[in-house]
Tab-separated table of C-alpha atoms and ligand atoms in Angstrom:
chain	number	residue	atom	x	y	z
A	1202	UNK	CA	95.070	69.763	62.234
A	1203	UNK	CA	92.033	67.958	61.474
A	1204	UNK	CA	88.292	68.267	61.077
A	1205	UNK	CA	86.400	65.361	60.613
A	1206	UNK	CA	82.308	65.201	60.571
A	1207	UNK	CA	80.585	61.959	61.662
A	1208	UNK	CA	77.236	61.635	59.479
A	1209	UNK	CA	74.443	58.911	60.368
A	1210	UNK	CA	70.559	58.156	61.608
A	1211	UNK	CA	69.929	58.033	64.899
A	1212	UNK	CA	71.303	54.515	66.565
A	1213	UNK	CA	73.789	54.573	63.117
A	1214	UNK	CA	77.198	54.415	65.774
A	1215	UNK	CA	78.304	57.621	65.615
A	1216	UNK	CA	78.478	58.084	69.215
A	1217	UNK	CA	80.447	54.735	69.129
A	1218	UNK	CA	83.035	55.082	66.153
A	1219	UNK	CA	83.241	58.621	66.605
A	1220	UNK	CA	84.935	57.926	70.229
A	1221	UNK	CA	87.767	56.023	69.118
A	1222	UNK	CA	88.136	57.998	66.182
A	1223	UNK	CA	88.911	60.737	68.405
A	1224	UNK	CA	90.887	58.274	71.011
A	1225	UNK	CA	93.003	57.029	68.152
A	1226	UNK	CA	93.900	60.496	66.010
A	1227	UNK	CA	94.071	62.777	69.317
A	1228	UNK	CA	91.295	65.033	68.640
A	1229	UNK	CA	88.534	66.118	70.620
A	1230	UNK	CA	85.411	64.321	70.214
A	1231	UNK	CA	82.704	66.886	69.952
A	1232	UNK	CA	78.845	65.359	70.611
A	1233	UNK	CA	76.011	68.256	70.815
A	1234	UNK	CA	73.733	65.389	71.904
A	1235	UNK	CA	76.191	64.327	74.797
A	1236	UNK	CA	76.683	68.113	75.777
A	1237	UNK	CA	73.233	68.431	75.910
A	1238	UNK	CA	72.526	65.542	78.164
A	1239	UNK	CA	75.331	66.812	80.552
A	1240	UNK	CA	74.323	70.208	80.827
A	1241	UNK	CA	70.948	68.959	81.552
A	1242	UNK	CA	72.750	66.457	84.478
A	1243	UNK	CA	73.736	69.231	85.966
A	1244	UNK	CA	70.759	71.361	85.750
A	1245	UNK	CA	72.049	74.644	84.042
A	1246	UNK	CA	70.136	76.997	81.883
A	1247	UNK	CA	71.724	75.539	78.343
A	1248	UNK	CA	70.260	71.987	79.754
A	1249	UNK	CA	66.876	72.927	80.570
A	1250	UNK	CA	66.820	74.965	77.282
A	1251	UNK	CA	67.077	72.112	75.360
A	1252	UNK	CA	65.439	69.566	77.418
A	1253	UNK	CA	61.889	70.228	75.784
A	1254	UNK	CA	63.263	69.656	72.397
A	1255	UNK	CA	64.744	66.741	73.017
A	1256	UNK	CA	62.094	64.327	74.695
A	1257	UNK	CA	60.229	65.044	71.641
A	1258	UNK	CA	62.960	64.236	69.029
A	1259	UNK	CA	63.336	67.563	67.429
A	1260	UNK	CA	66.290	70.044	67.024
A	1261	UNK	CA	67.282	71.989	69.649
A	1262	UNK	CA	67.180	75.744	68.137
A	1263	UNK	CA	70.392	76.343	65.742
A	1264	UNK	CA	71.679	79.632	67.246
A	1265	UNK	CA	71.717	77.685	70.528
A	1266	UNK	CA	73.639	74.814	69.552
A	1267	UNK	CA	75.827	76.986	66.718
A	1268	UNK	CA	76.915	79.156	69.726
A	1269	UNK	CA	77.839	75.803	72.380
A	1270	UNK	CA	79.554	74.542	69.656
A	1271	UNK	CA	81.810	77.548	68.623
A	1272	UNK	CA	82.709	77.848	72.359
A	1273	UNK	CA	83.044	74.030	72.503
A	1274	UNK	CA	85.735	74.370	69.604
A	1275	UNK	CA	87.728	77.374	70.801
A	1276	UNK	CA	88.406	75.398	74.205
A	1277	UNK	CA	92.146	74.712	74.319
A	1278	UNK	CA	91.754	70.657	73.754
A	1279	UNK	CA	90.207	71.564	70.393
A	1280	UNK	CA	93.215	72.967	69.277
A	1281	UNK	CA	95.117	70.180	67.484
A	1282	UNK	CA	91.537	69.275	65.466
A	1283	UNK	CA	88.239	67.897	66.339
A	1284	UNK	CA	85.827	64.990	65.568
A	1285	UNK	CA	82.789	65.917	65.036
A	1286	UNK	CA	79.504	63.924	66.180
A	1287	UNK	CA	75.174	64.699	65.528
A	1288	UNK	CA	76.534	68.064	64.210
A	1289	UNK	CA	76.627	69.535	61.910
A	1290	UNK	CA	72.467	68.420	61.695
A	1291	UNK	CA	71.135	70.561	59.280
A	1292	UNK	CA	72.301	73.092	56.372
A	1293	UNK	CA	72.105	76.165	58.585
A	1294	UNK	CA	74.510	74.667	60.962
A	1295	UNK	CA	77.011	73.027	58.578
A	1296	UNK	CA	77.410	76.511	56.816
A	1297	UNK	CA	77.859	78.136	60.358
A	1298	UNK	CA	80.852	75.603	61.258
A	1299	UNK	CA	82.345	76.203	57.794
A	1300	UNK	CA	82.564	79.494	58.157
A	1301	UNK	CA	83.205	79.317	61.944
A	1302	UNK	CA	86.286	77.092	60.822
A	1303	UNK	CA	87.080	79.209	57.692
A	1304	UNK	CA	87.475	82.335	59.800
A	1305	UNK	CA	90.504	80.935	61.701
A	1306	UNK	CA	91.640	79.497	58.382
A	1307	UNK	CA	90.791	75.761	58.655
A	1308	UNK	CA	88.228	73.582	57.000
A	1309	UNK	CA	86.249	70.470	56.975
A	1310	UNK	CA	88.529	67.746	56.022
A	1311	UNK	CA	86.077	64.943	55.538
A	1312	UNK	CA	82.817	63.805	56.230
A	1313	UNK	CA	81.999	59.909	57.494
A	1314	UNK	CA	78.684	59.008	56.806
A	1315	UNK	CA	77.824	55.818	58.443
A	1316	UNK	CA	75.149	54.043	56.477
A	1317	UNK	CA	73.017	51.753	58.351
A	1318	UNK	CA	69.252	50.008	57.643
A	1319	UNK	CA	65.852	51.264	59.136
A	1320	UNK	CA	65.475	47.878	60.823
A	1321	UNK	CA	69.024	48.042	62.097
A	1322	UNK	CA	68.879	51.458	63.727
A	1323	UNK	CA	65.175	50.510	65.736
A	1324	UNK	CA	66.842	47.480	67.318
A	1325	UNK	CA	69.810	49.608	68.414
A	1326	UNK	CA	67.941	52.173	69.917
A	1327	UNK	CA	65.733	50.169	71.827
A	1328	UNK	CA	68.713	47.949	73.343
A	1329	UNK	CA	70.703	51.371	74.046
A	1330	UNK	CA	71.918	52.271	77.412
A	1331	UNK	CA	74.376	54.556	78.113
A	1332	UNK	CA	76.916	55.568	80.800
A	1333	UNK	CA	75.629	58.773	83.012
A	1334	UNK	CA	79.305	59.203	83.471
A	1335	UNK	CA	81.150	59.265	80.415
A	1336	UNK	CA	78.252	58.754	78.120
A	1337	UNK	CA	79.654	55.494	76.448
A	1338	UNK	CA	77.162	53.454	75.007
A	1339	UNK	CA	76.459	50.051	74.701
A	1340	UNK	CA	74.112	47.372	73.585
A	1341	UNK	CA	72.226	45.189	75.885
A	1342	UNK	CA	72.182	42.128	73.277
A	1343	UNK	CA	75.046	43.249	71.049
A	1344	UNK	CA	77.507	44.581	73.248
A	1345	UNK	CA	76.426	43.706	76.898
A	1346	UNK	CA	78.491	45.187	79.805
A	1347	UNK	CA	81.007	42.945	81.849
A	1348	UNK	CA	79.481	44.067	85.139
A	1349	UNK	CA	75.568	44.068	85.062
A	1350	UNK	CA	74.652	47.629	84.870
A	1351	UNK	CA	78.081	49.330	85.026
A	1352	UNK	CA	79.626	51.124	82.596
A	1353	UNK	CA	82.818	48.996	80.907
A	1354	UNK	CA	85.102	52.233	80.606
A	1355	UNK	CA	84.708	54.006	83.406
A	1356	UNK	CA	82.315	52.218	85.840
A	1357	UNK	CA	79.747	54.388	85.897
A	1358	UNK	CA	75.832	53.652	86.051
A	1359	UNK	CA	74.260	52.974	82.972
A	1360	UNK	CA	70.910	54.372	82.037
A	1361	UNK	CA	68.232	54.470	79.305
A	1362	UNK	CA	68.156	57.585	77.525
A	1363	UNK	CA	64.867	59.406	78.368
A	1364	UNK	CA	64.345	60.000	75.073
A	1365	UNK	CA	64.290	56.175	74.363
A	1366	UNK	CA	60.513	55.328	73.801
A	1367	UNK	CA	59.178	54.434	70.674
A	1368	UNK	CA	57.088	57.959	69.715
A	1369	UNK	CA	60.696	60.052	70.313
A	1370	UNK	CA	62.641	57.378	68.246
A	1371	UNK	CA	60.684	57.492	65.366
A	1372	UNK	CA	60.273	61.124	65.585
A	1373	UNK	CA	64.239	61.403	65.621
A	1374	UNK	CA	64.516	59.308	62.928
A	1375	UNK	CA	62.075	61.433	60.787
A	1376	UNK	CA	63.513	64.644	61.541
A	1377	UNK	CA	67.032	62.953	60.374
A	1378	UNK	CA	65.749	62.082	56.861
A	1379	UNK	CA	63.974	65.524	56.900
A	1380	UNK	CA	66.945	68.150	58.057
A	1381	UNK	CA	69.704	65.602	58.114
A	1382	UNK	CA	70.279	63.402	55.993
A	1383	UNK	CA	70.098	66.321	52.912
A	1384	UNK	CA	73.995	67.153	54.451
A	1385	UNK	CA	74.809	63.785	52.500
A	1386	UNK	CA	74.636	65.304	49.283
A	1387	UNK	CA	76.153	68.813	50.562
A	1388	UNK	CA	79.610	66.902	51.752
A	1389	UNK	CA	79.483	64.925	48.851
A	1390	UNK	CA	79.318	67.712	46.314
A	1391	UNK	CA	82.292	69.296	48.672
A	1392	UNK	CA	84.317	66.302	47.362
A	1393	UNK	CA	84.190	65.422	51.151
A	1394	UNK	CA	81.995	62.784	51.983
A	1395	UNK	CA	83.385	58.929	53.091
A	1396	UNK	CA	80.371	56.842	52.939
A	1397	UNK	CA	81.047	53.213	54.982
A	1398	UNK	CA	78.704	50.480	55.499
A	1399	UNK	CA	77.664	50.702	59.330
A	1400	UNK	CA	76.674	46.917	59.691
A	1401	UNK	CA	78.519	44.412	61.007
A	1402	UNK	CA	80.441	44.421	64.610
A	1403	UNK	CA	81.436	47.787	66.318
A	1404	UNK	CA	85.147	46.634	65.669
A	1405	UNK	CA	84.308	45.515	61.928
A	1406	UNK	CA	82.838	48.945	60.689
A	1407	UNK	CA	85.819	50.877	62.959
A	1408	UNK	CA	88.261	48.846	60.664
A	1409	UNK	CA	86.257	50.215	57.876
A	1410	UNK	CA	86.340	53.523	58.664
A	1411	UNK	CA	90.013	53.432	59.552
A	1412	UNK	CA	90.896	52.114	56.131
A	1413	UNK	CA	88.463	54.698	54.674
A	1414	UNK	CA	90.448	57.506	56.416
A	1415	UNK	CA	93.378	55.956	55.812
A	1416	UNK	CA	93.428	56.329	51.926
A	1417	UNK	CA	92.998	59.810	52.464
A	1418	UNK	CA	95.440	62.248	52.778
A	1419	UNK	CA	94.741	64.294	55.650
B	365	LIG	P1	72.199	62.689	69.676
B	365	LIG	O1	72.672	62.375	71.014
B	365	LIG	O2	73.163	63.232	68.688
B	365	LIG	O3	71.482	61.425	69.093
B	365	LIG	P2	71.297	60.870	67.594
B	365	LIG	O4	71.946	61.526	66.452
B	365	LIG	O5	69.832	60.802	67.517
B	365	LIG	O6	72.053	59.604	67.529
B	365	LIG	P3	72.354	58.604	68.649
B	365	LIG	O7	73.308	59.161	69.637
B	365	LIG	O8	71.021	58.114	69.136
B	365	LIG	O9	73.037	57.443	67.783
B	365	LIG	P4	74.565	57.230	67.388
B	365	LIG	O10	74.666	57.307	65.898
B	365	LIG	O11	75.502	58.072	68.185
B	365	LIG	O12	74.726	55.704	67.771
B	365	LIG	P5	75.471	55.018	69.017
B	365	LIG	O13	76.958	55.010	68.801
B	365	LIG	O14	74.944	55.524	70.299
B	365	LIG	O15	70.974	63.740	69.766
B	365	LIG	C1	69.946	63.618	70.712
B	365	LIG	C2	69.063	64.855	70.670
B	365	LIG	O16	69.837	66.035	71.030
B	365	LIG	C3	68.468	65.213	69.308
B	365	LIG	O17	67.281	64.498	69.065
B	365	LIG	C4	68.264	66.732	69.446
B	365	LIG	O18	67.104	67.014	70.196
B	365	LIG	C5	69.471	67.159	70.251
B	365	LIG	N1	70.617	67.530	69.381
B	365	LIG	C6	71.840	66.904	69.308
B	365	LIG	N2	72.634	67.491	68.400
B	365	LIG	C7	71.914	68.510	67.878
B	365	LIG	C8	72.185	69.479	66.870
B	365	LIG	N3	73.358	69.507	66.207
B	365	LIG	N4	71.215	70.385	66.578
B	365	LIG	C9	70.043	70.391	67.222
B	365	LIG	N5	69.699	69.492	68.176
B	365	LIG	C10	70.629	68.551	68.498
B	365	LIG	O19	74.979	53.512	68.784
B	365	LIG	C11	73.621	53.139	68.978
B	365	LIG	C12	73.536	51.738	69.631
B	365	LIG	O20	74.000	50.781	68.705
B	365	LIG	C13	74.415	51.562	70.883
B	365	LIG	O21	73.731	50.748	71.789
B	365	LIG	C14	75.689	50.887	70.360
B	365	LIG	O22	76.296	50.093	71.365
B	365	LIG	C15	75.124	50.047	69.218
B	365	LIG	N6	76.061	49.903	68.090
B	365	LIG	C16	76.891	50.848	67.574
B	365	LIG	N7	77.585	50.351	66.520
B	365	LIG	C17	77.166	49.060	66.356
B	365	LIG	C18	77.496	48.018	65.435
B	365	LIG	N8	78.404	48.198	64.461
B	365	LIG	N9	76.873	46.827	65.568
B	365	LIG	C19	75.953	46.635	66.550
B	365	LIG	N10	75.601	47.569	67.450
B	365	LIG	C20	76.194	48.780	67.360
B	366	LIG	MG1	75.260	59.573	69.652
């Protein structure tokens, strides 16, 4: 069993390494921001709860996303271990998966932080568009899809994110170095933290994280 958490700015990959992290070790792939953006698809109360919070770029309340995520991880594909990805986002919430996790006698294993320049992560999100389907995203100039507008994986439509506009980006990206990025230093002093150079091709930093995880004994 294994619990890995993907760390990162907005735009850093997570989404995208965190995927085939998941594909390639058989464990779920947990995204609060994609469960979010489903829920709202389909119009239920979680969805509209946090839709507010996240055209603007801030957190959705912790006891809201603590509580989808507990249920999230109890669900019978999250069995075998789970990647993690845009949670835990702040201290409050990493404490309340460690003890979450603790409880049934598991931990943490490791912690990926994908480290990736201001520049870098502004043109990703503003090239960003993601399936409505599966939520796979890809990059209009980096990693443009085979069929104009479709999603590679499943076919699906791809869309901007709403929350794609300049304002809600930067926002995002402040709130990260204000509430996130201080997790850095918690997984670190955990003896947990994996931190990989983010630039470079999709396939490039996978390869780097793979070897990463790979000298580990998990
Ligand atoms: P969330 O969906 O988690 O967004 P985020 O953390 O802001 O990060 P992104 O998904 O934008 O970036 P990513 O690191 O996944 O990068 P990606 O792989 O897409 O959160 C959205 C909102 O939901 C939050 O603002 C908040 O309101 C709410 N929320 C979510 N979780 C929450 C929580 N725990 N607590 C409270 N609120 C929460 O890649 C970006 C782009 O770059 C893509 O186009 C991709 O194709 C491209 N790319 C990826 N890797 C490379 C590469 N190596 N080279 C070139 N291009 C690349
Ligand atoms: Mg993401």
């Amino acid at each position: 069993m294994v619990y890995i958490v993907f760390l990162g700015a907005p735009g850093a990959g997570k989404g995208t390494q965190a995927a085939s992290m998941a594909r390639k070790l058989k464990l779920a792939h947990i995204a609060t921001g994609d469960l979010f953006r489903q829920a709202l698809e389909r119009g239920t109360e979680l969805g509209l709860k946090a839709k507010s919070y996240m055209e603007k770029g801030v957190l959705v309340p912790d006891q809201i996303t603590i509580d989808m995520v507990l249920e999230r991880i109890s669900a019978p594909d999250s069995g075998g271990g789970a990647v993690f990805d845009g949670f835990p986002r702040n201290l409050k919430q990493a404490e309340a998966l460690g003890e979450a996790l603790a409880r049934q006698g598991k931990a943490i294993d490791k912690a990926v932080y994908i480290k990736v320049s201001e520049e870098e992560l502004l043109e990703r999100l503003s090239g960003r568009r993601v399936c409505r389907q599966c939520q796979a995203p890809c990059h209009m100039s980096d990693s443009p899809p085979r069929v104009e507008g479709r999603c590679d994986r499943c076919g699906g439509e791809l869309s901007q994110r709403p929350a794609a506009t300049e304002v809600s980006i930067k926002k995002r990206l402040e709130v990260y170095s204000d509430e996130t990025a201080p997790l850095i230093d918690y997984y670190r002093r955990a003896g947990k933290l994996l931190e990989v150079a983010g630039e470079g091709g999709v396939e490039v930093v996978g390869n780097r994280i793979v070897a990463a995880l790979g000298g580990e004994r998990l």
